[in-house]
Amino acid sequence: MAALVNPVLARELKERVRGWKAPAIITTYLVMLGAVVYLVYEAEKSGATNSFGFSAAAATRSSLIGRGIFEWMVFFMILLVMFIVPGLTASAVAGERERQTLVPLQVTLLKPRSIILGKISSALAFIFLLIIAAMPLLSVAFLIGGITIGDVFKAVGVVLATAVIMACLSMACSSLTKRVQTATVLSYAVALLLIGGSTLAYGVAYAIDESRGFDAANPPEELLIGNPMAAVADLVGTNANRFGERPSSPFNGIRDWLDPNPFANSFDGGFNPGFEEPARAIAPDGRIIDGGNFNEQFFADEFADRVDDGDQPFWLKSLVALGTLSVLAVVISARRIRTPGTVER
Amino acid sequence: MSTVEPHPPTPAGQVPLVAETPVLPPAAAEVAGLTKRYGDLFAVRDLTLRVETGSVFGLIGPNGAGKSTTFSVLASLLKPTSGQARVLGMDPTTDPRGVRSRVGYMPDVLGVYDDLRVEEYLEFFASSYYLPRKSWPGLIDGLLELVDLSGKRHAMVNGLSRGMKQRLSLARALVHDPDLLILDEPASGLDPRARVELRELIGELRSMGKTIIISSHILAELEHVCTDIAILEAGQLLASGSPETIVEQLGSGRTIEVRFADGAVERFSVDTDDEQRQLLRRLVVDDARDVVEFHQVGGGLEDLFMKLTEGIVQ
Ligand SMILES: Nc1ncnc2c1ncn2[C@@H]1O[C@H](COP(=O)(O)OP(=O)(O)O)[C@@H](O)[C@H]1O
Ligand SMILES: [Mg+2]
C-alpha cells in the first residue's frame, strides 16, 4: 500500500510544483511552440510548392500547411525535450550529492533502482505535462489538415520516447558525476553527440560517396541509428504525395538520406520534370477523383510512407538501439548509487 | 554447554523479566580487525571494538581519525578493505537491508531538501522505509515532540536553524524506530544551549532502550554522555573502556602548572586529589617556595586526550 507510488517520485513532484522552474519552463516552451506555429503558417500559406516549382493545388495547399506546421512542431518539441530533459534529470543524483541528501536516501530501504526510476518518472511526468500543454497547438495543425489522429499519436509517442531516452542517458551522466554542473554539461554533450555527431558523420560519409561517383549508394543508415531526430524523421516525416508535393519540413533532409527516392509515390515517380499537374487523381482503391472534388482527408492520407524495402523500418531499429542504451544507462546509474561500495558515493 | 540454546537477539532495552543465564548478551555492534585503505592511506587500521547493547558509545578522535569511515562501514555504506563488522548480529556488507531496517544513521553533514515542509520531509522518509501510510501522522507527532519541533511541523525545512535541522535529521534517523543509532558528530556547529538539549535528547533515547554510537572530535562533548568511550587516532584505537577505566588504565591524569614569584613556571604530573594536595604542601611548606599560581592544565579526559594524541598527528 505504502509503496503504490514511488516515494522518490512523490517527493520530486511535490518539490517541482513548488519551484519557480516548472512554470518558467512551461511558459517558455509554449511561447516558442506558438511562435513556430505562427511562423510556419505564414511561410507556408504563400510558399507551398510541389517538386516542379509550381504552387500547390488549392485543394492540397491547406493539407501542406497543416502538415508543415505539424512536422515543424514535432521537430521543435523534440528539440525542446532534448534541451529540457537534461536540465531536469542531470541534477537527479549529482544534485543529491551536492546537497548531501544522497546518503540518508541510501540508508533507507529504497532500492537503488527505485530511486533512479522514481527520478526518471518525475522528469517524464513533467514532459508529459508539456505534451498535454502543447495539444491545443497541435490541434491547430490538425484542424488545418494534412494529418490524422494517428499522426498525433505518433508524435506524442515519439516525443515521449525521446524524453525517456534522454532522461535515462542524463541520469547516467548525473550518477557518474559529483556536481550538477558537470552532469548537465555532460548530458548536453551526449544529446549533441547523438544528434549533431551522427548527422555530421553521415553528412561527411555522404559527401565522400558523392565524390566517388553519382551512382554510389548512400552510406549505411546505421550511422544514424543513435540519432533520435533521424528516427523521428523516418516515422513522422513524409514522402511526397502523388502530385510531387511535400510540406517544407525540417525532416526532409535526413529523410532523404534514409530514403533515396522520396518522390517515388508521385505520379511521375519523381523523375519526369515535364509532368503536368493532373486534373484528376487516382485513389488507392482505384476510384478516380476529379480535381475539383479533392477532399482533404484523401490528401491527408496521401503523404506517402517511405518505400518498404522489406527490412525493419529504420525508426524501429533506432528505437531498439536507443532503448538498449537507455536500459544500460539505468543499470549503470543504479549500480553507481548502490551501497555498500568501496568508496562512499 | 549443550543446554544453552542459541541466544535470541534481545530487543534492545527490554529488560529481561527473568534473570538470564550469564551468557554475554549479543553486542549491538562489533568490528574486528577492521581496515579501510584509500591507496596508501589507512583511514581505519586494524580496529577492534565492541558496543554493548543499551550503551552510549563514544568514538572520539581528531578530524581525519577515521570515525566517519568506521560509521560508514557500520551503516552499510562502505565495504571495508579487510576485517569484519557485525551490526545487531548482521553483516552490513552482505546484509545491508537487514542492517538498514534496524539502524538509524545520521551522517556528519546536514542535507535537506529545499522545497519540503518538515512534515513532508519526515513523510518522505517514512515512505522510504515502507512504513504503512496509516501510521505516519502518529509517528510524526511523536518524533516532532521528541526532538522538540512540534511547532515547526509546517515550516519549510530550509528555513530552519542549524540546531533545528540537526534535530530534524535526528528525527529522520529515528523514523523507522531503529534499535541502534549511529550519530556522526551531531553536536558539531551547535551553540552551547543546543548542545545541552542534544545531550538531554540522547539520554532520553537511551531510556527508550536504544543503543547509541556517537562521535566527536571534542572529548568534553561526550564525557558526560557516554557509558563507553573509544579513542581513535590516525585510524587506530588508542584506548577504550568506560571513561573511568581509561583514566585508571593510564594512571596519571592531570598536569599541574605552577608559577613562582621569580617568574619560573614548572609543570607537575599528579594522578589523584591526594597527590595534588601533597604536591602543594611540598612546594609551599617543605620547600618554602613563593607560589603565585597553582592550577590544573586541562583536566580529566581532556588531559588524557592530549596525552593520548601527543605527537601522533602528522
Ligand atoms: N573517499 C576517500 N578517499 C580518500 N581518502 C578518504 C576518503 N574518505 C576518507 N578519507 C580519508 O580517511 C581518513 C579518515 O577520514 P574520516 O573517517 O572521515 O575521519 P573523521 O570522521 O574521523 O574525521 C581521512 O584522512 C580522510 O582524508
Ligand atoms: Mg567525520
Coordinates of C-alpha atoms and ligand atoms in Angstrom, one line a residue, chain B residues 68 108 184-185, ligand 2:
Chain B
S68 CA 33.2 8.6 9.8
D108 CA 28.2 14.3 9.7
D184 CA 28.3 11.2 13.4
E185 CA 29.3 14.4 15.1
Ligands
MG2 MG 33.9 12.7 10.2

